[in-house]
Tab-separated table of N, CA, C and O in Angstrom:
chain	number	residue	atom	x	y	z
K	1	UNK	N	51.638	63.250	72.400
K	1	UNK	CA	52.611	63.989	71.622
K	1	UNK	C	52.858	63.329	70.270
K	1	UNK	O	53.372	64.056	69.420
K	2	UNK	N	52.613	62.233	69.973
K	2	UNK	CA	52.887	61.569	68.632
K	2	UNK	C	52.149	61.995	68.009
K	2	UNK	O	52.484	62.451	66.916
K	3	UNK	N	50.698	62.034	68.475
K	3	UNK	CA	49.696	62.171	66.984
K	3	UNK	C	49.710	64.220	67.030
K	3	UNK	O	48.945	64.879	66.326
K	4	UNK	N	50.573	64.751	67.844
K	4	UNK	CA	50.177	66.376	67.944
K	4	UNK	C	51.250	66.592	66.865
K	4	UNK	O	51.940	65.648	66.480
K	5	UNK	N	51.407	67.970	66.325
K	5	UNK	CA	52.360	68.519	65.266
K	5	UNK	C	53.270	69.536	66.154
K	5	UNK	O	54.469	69.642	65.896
K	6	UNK	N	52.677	70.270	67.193
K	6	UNK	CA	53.711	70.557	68.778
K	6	UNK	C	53.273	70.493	69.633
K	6	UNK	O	52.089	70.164	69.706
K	7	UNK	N	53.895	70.731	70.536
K	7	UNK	CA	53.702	70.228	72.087
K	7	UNK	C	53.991	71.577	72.823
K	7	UNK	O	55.077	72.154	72.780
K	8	UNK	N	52.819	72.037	73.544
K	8	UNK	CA	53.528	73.269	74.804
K	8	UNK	C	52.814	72.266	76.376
K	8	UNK	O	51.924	71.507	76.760
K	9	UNK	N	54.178	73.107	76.815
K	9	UNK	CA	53.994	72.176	77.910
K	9	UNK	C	54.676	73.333	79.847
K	9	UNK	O	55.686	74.021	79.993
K	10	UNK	N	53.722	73.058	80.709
K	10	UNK	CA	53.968	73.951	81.615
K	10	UNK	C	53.401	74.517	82.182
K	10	UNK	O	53.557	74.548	83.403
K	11	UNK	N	52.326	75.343	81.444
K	11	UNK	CA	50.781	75.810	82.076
K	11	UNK	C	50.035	75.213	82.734
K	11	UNK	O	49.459	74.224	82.281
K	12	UNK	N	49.764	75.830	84.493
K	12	UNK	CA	48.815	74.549	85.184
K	12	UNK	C	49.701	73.621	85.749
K	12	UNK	O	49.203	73.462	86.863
K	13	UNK	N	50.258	73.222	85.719
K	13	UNK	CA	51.717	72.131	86.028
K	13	UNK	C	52.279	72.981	87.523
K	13	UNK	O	52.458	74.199	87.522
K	14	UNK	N	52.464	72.289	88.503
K	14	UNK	CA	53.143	72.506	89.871
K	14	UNK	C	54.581	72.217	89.494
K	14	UNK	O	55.044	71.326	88.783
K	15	UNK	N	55.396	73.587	90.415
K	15	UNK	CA	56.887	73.235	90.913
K	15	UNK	C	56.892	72.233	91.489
K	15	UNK	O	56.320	72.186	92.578
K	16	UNK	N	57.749	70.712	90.784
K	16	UNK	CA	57.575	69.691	91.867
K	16	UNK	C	58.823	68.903	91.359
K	16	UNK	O	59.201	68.993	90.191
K	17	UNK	N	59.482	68.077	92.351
K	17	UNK	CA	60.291	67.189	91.900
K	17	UNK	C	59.810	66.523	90.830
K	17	UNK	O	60.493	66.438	89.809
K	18	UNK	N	58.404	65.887	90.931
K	18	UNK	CA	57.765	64.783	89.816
K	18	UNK	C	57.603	65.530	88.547
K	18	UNK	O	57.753	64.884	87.510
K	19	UNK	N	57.276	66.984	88.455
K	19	UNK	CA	57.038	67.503	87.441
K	19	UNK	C	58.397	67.745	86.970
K	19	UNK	O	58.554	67.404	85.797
K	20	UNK	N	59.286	68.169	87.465
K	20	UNK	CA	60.881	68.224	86.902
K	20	UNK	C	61.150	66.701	86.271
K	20	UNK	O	61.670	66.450	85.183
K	21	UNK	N	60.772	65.992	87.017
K	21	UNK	CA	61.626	64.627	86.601
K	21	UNK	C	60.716	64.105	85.222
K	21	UNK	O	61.101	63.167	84.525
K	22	UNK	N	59.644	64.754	84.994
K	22	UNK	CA	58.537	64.383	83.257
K	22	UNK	C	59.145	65.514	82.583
K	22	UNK	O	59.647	65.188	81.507
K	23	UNK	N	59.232	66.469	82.813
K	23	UNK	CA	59.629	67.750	81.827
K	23	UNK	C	60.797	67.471	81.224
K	23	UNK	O	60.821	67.383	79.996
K	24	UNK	N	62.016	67.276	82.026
K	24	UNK	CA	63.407	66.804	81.441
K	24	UNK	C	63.030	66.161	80.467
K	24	UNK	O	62.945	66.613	79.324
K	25	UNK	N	62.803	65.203	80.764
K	25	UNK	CA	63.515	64.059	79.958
K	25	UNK	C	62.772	64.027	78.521
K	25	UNK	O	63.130	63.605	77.422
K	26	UNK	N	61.519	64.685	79.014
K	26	UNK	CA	60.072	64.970	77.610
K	26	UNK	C	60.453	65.579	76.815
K	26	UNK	O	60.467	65.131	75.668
K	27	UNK	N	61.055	67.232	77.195
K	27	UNK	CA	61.393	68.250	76.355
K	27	UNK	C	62.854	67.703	75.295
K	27	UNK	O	63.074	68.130	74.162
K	28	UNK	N	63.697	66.675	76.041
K	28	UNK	CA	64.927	66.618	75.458
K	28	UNK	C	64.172	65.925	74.421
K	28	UNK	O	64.071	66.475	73.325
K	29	UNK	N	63.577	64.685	74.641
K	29	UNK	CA	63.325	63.537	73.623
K	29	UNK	C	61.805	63.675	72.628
K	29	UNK	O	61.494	62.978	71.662
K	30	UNK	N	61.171	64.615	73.141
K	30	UNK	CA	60.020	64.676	72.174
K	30	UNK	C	60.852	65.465	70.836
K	30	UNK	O	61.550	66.479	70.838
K	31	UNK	N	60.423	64.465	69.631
K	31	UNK	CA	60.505	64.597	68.542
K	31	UNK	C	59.582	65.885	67.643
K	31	UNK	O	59.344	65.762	66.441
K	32	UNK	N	59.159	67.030	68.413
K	32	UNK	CA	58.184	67.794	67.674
K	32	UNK	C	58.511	69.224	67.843
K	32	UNK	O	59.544	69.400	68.489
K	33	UNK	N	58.029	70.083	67.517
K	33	UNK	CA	57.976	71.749	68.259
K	33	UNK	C	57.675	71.814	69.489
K	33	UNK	O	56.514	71.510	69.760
K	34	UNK	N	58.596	72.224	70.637
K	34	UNK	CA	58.146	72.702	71.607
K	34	UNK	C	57.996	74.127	72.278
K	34	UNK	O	58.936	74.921	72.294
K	35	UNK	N	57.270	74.289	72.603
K	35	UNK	CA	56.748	76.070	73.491
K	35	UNK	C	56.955	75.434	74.916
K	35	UNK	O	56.135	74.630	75.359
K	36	UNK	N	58.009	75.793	75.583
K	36	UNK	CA	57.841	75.910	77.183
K	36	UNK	C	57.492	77.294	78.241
K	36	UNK	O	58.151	78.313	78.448
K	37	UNK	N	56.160	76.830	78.794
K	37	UNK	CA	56.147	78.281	79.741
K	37	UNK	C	55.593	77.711	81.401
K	37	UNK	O	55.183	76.627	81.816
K	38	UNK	N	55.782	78.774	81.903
K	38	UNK	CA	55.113	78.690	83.456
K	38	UNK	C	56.013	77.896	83.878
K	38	UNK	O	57.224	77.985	83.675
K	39	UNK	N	55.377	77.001	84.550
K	39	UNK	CA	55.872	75.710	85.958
K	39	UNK	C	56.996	74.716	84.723
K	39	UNK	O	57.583	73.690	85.067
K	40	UNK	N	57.072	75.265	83.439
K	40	UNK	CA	57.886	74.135	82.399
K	40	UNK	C	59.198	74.839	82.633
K	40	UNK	O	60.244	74.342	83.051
K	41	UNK	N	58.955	76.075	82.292
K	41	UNK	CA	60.479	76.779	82.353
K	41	UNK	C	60.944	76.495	83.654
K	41	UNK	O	62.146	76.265	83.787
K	42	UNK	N	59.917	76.464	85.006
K	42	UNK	CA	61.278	76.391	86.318
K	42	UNK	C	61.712	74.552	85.911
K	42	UNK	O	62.816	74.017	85.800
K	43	UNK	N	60.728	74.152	85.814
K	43	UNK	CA	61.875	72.384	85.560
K	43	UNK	C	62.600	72.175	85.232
K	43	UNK	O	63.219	71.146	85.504
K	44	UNK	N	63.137	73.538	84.006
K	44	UNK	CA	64.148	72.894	83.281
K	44	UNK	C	65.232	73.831	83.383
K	44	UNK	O	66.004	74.062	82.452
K	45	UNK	N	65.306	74.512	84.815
K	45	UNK	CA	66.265	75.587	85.507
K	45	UNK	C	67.479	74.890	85.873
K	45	UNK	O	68.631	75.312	85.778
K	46	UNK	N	67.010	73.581	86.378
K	46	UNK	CA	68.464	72.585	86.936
K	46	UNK	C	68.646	71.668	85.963
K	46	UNK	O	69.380	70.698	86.151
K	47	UNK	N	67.995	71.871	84.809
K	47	UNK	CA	68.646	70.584	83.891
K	47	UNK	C	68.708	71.462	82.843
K	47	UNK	O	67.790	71.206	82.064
K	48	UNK	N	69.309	72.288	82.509
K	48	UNK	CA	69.325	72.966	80.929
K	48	UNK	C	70.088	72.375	79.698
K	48	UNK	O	70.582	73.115	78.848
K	49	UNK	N	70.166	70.949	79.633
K	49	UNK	CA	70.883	70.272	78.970
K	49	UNK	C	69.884	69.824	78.000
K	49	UNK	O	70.151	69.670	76.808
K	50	UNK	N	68.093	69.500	78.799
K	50	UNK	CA	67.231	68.948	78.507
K	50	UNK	C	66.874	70.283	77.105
K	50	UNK	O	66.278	69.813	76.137
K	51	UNK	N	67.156	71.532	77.041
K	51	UNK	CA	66.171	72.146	75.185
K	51	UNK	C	67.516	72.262	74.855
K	51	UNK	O	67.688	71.437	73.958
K	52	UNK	N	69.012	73.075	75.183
K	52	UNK	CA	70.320	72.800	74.766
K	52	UNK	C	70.444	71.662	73.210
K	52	UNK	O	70.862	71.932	72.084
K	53	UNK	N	69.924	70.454	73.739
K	53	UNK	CA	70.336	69.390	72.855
K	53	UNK	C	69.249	68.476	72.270
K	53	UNK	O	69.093	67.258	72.192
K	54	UNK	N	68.407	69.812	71.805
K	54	UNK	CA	67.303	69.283	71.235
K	54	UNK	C	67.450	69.257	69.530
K	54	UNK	O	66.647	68.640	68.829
K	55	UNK	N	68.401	69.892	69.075
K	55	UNK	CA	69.455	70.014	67.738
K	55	UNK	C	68.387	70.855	67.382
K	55	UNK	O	67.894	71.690	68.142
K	56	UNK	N	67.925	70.573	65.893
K	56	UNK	CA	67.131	71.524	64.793
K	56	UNK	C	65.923	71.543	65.320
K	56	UNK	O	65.212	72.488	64.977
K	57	UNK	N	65.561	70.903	65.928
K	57	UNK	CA	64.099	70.916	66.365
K	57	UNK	C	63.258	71.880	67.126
K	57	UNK	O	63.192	71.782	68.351
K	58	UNK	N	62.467	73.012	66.335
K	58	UNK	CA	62.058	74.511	67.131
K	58	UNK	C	61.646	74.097	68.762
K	58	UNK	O	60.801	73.268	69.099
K	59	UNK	N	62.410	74.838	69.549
K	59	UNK	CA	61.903	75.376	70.906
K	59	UNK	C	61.654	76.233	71.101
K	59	UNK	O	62.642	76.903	70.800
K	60	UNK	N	60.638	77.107	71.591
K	60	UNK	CA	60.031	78.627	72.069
K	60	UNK	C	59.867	78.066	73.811
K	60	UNK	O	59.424	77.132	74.479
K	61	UNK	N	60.661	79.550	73.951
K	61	UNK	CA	60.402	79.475	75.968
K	61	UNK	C	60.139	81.013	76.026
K	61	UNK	O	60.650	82.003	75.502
K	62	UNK	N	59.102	80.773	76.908
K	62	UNK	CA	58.209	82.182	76.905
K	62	UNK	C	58.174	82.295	78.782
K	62	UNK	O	57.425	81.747	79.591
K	63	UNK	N	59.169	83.116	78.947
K	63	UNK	CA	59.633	83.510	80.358
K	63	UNK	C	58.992	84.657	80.564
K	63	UNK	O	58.676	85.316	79.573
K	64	UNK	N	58.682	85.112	81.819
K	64	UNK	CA	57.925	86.506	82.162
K	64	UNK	C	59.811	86.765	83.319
K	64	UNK	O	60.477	85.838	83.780
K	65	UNK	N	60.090	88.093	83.425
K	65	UNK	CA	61.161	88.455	84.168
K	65	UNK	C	62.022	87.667	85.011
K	65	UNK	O	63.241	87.534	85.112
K	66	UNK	N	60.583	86.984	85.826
K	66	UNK	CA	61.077	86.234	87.302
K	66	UNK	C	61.910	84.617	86.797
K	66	UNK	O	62.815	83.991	87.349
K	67	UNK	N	61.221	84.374	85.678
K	67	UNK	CA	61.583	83.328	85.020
K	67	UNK	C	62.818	83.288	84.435
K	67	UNK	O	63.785	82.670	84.880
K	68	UNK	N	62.785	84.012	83.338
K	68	UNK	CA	64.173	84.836	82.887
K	68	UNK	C	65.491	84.468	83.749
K	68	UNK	O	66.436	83.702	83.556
K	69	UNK	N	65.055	85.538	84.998
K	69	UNK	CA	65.987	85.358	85.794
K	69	UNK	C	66.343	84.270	86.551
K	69	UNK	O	67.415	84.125	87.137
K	70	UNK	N	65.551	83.623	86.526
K	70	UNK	CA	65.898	81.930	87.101
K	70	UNK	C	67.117	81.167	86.157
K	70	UNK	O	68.232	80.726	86.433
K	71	UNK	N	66.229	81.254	84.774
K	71	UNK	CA	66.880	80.559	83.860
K	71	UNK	C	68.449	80.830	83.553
K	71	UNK	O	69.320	80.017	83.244
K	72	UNK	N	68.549	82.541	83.776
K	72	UNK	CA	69.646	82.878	83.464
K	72	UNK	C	70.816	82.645	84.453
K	72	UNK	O	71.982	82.708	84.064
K	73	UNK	N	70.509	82.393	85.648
K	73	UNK	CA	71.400	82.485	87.050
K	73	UNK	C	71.446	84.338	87.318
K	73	UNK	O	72.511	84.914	87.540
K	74	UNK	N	70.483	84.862	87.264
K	74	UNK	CA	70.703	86.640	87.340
K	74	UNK	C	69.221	86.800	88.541
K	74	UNK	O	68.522	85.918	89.040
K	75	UNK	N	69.182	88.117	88.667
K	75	UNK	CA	67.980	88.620	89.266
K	75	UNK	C	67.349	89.553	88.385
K	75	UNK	O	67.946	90.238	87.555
K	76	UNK	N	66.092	89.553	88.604
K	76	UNK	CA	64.804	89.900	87.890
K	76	UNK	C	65.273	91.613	87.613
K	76	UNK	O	65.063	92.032	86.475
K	77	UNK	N	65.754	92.362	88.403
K	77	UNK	CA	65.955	93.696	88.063
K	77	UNK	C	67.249	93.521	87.177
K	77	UNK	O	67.453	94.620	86.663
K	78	UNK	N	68.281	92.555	86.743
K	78	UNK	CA	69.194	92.766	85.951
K	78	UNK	C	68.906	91.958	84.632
K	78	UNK	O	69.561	91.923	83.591
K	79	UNK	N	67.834	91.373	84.946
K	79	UNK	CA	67.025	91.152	83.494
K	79	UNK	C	66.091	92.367	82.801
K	79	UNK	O	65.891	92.482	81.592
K	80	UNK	N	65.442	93.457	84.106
K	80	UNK	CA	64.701	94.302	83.644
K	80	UNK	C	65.523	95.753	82.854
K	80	UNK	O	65.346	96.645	82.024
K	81	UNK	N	66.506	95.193	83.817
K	81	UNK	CA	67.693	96.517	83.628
K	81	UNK	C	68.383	96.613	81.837
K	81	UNK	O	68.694	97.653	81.256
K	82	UNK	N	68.461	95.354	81.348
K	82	UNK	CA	68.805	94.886	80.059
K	82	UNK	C	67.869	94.095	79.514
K	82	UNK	O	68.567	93.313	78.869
K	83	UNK	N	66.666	93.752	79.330
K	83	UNK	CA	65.886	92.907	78.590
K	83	UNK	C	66.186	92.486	77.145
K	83	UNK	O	65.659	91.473	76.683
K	84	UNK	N	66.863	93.099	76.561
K	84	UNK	CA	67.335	92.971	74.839
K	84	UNK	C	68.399	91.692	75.124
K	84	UNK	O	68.350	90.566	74.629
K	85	UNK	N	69.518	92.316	76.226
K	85	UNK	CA	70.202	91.690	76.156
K	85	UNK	C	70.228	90.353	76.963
K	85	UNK	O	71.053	89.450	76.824
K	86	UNK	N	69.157	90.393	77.846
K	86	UNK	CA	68.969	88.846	78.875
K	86	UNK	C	67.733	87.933	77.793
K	86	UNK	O	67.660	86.716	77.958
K	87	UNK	N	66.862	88.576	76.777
K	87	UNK	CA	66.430	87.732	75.695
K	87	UNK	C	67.250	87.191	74.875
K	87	UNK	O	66.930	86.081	74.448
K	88	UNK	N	68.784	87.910	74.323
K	88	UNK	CA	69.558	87.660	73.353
K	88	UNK	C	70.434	86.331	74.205
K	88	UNK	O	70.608	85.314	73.534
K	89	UNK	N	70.780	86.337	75.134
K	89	UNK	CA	71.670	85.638	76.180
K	89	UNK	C	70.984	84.172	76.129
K	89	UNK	O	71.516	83.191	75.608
K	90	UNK	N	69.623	84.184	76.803
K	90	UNK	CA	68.760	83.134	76.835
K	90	UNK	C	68.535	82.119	75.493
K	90	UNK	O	68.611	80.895	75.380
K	91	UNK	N	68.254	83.089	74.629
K	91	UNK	CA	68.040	82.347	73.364
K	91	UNK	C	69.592	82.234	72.946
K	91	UNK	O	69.468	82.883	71.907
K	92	UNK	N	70.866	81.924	72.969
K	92	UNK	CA	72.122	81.425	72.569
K	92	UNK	C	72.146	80.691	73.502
K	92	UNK	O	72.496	79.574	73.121
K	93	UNK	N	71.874	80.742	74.993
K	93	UNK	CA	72.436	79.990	75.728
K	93	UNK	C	71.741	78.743	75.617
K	93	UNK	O	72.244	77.652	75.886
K	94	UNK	N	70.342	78.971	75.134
K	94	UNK	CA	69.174	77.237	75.457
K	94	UNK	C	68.911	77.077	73.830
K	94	UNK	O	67.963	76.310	73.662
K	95	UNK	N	69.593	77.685	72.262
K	95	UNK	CA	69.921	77.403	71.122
K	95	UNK	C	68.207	77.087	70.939
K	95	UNK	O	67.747	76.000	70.590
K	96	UNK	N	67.473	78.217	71.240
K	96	UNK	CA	65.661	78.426	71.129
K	96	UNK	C	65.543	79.719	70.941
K	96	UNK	O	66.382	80.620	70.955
K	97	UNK	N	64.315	79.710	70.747
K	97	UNK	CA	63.695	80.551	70.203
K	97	UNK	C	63.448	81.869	71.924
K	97	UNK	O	63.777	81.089	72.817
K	98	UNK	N	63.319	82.364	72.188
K	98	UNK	CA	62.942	83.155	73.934
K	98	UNK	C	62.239	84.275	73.555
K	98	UNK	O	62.400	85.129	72.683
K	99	UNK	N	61.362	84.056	74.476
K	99	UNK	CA	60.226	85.081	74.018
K	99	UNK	C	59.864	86.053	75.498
K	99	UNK	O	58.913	85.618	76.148
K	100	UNK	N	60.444	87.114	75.961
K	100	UNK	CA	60.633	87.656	77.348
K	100	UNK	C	58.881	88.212	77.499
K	100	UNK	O	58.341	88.842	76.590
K	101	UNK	N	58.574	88.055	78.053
K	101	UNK	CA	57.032	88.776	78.297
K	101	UNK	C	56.919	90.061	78.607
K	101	UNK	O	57.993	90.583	78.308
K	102	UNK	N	56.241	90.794	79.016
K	102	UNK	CA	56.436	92.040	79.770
K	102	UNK	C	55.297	93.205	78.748
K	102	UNK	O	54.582	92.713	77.876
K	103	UNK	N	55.285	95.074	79.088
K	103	UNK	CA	54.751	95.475	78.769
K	103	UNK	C	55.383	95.362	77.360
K	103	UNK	O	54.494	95.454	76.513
K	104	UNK	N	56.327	95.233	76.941
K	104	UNK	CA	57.375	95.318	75.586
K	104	UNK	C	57.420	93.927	75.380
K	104	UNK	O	58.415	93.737	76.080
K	105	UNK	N	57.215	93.145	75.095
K	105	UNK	CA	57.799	91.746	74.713
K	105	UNK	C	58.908	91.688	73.684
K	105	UNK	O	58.913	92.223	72.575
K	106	UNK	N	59.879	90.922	74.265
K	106	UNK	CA	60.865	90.830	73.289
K	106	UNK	C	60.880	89.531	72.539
K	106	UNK	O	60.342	88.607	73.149
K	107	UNK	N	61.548	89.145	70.937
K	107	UNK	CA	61.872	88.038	71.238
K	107	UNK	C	62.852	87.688	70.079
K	107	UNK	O	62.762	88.228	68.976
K	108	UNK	N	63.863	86.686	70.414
K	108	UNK	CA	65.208	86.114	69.974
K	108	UNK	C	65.301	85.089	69.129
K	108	UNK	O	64.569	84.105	69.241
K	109	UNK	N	66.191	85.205	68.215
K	109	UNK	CA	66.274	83.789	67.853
K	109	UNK	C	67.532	83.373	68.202
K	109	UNK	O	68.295	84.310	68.433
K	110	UNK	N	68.107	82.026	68.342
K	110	UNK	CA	69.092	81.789	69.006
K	110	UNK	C	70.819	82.129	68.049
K	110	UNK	O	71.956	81.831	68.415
K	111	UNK	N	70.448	82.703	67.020
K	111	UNK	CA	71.502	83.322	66.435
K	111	UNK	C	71.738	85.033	65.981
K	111	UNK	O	72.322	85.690	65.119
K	112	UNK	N	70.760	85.258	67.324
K	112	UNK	CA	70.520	86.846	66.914
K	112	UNK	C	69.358	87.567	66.384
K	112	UNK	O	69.431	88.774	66.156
């Protein structure tokens, strides 16, 4: 990550305690652009403190529904049911960029 200009991180990566416990602490403290998707976004479901307080530094999280709804504490049909508004939610709530997947892709910036 030092010598890269950003970092995506998540793809390929297992749901795992060990992978939660590298993702945290990576995403908070890497100094660069980050894109989180796949197995990155569930790691950072119980620690959302870790992109929250990443200050100016661009984050993109690229959730497909099921994800979404993890992240958000909701279910996948009340993300599908509102997608504008569970992209707009996501991106204020994790102060990133959210990029919802789907046949429509949506995507937010964290001030609207």
């Amino acid at each position: 990550a030092d010598k890269a200009d950003s970092v995506a991180i998540g793809p390929g990566m297992r749901a795992s305690s060990a992978v939660a416990s590298f993702i945290q602490p990576f995403v908070r403290r890497v100094g660069k652009p980050v894109v989180v998707d796949a197995d990155g976004l569930n790691a950072l479901t119980s620690s959302l403190t870790s992109v929250r307080y990443r200050g100016t530094i661009p984050t993109v999280l690229t959730p497909h529904p099921g994800e979404m709804a993890r992240l958000l504490g909701t279910t996948t049909e009340q993300v599908q049911s509102d997608r504008q508004g569970a992209v707009a939610r996501c991106a204020a709530t994790f102060k990133a960029v959210a990029l919802l997947k789907g046949a429509r892709t949506l995507i937010s910036a964290p001030d609207g």
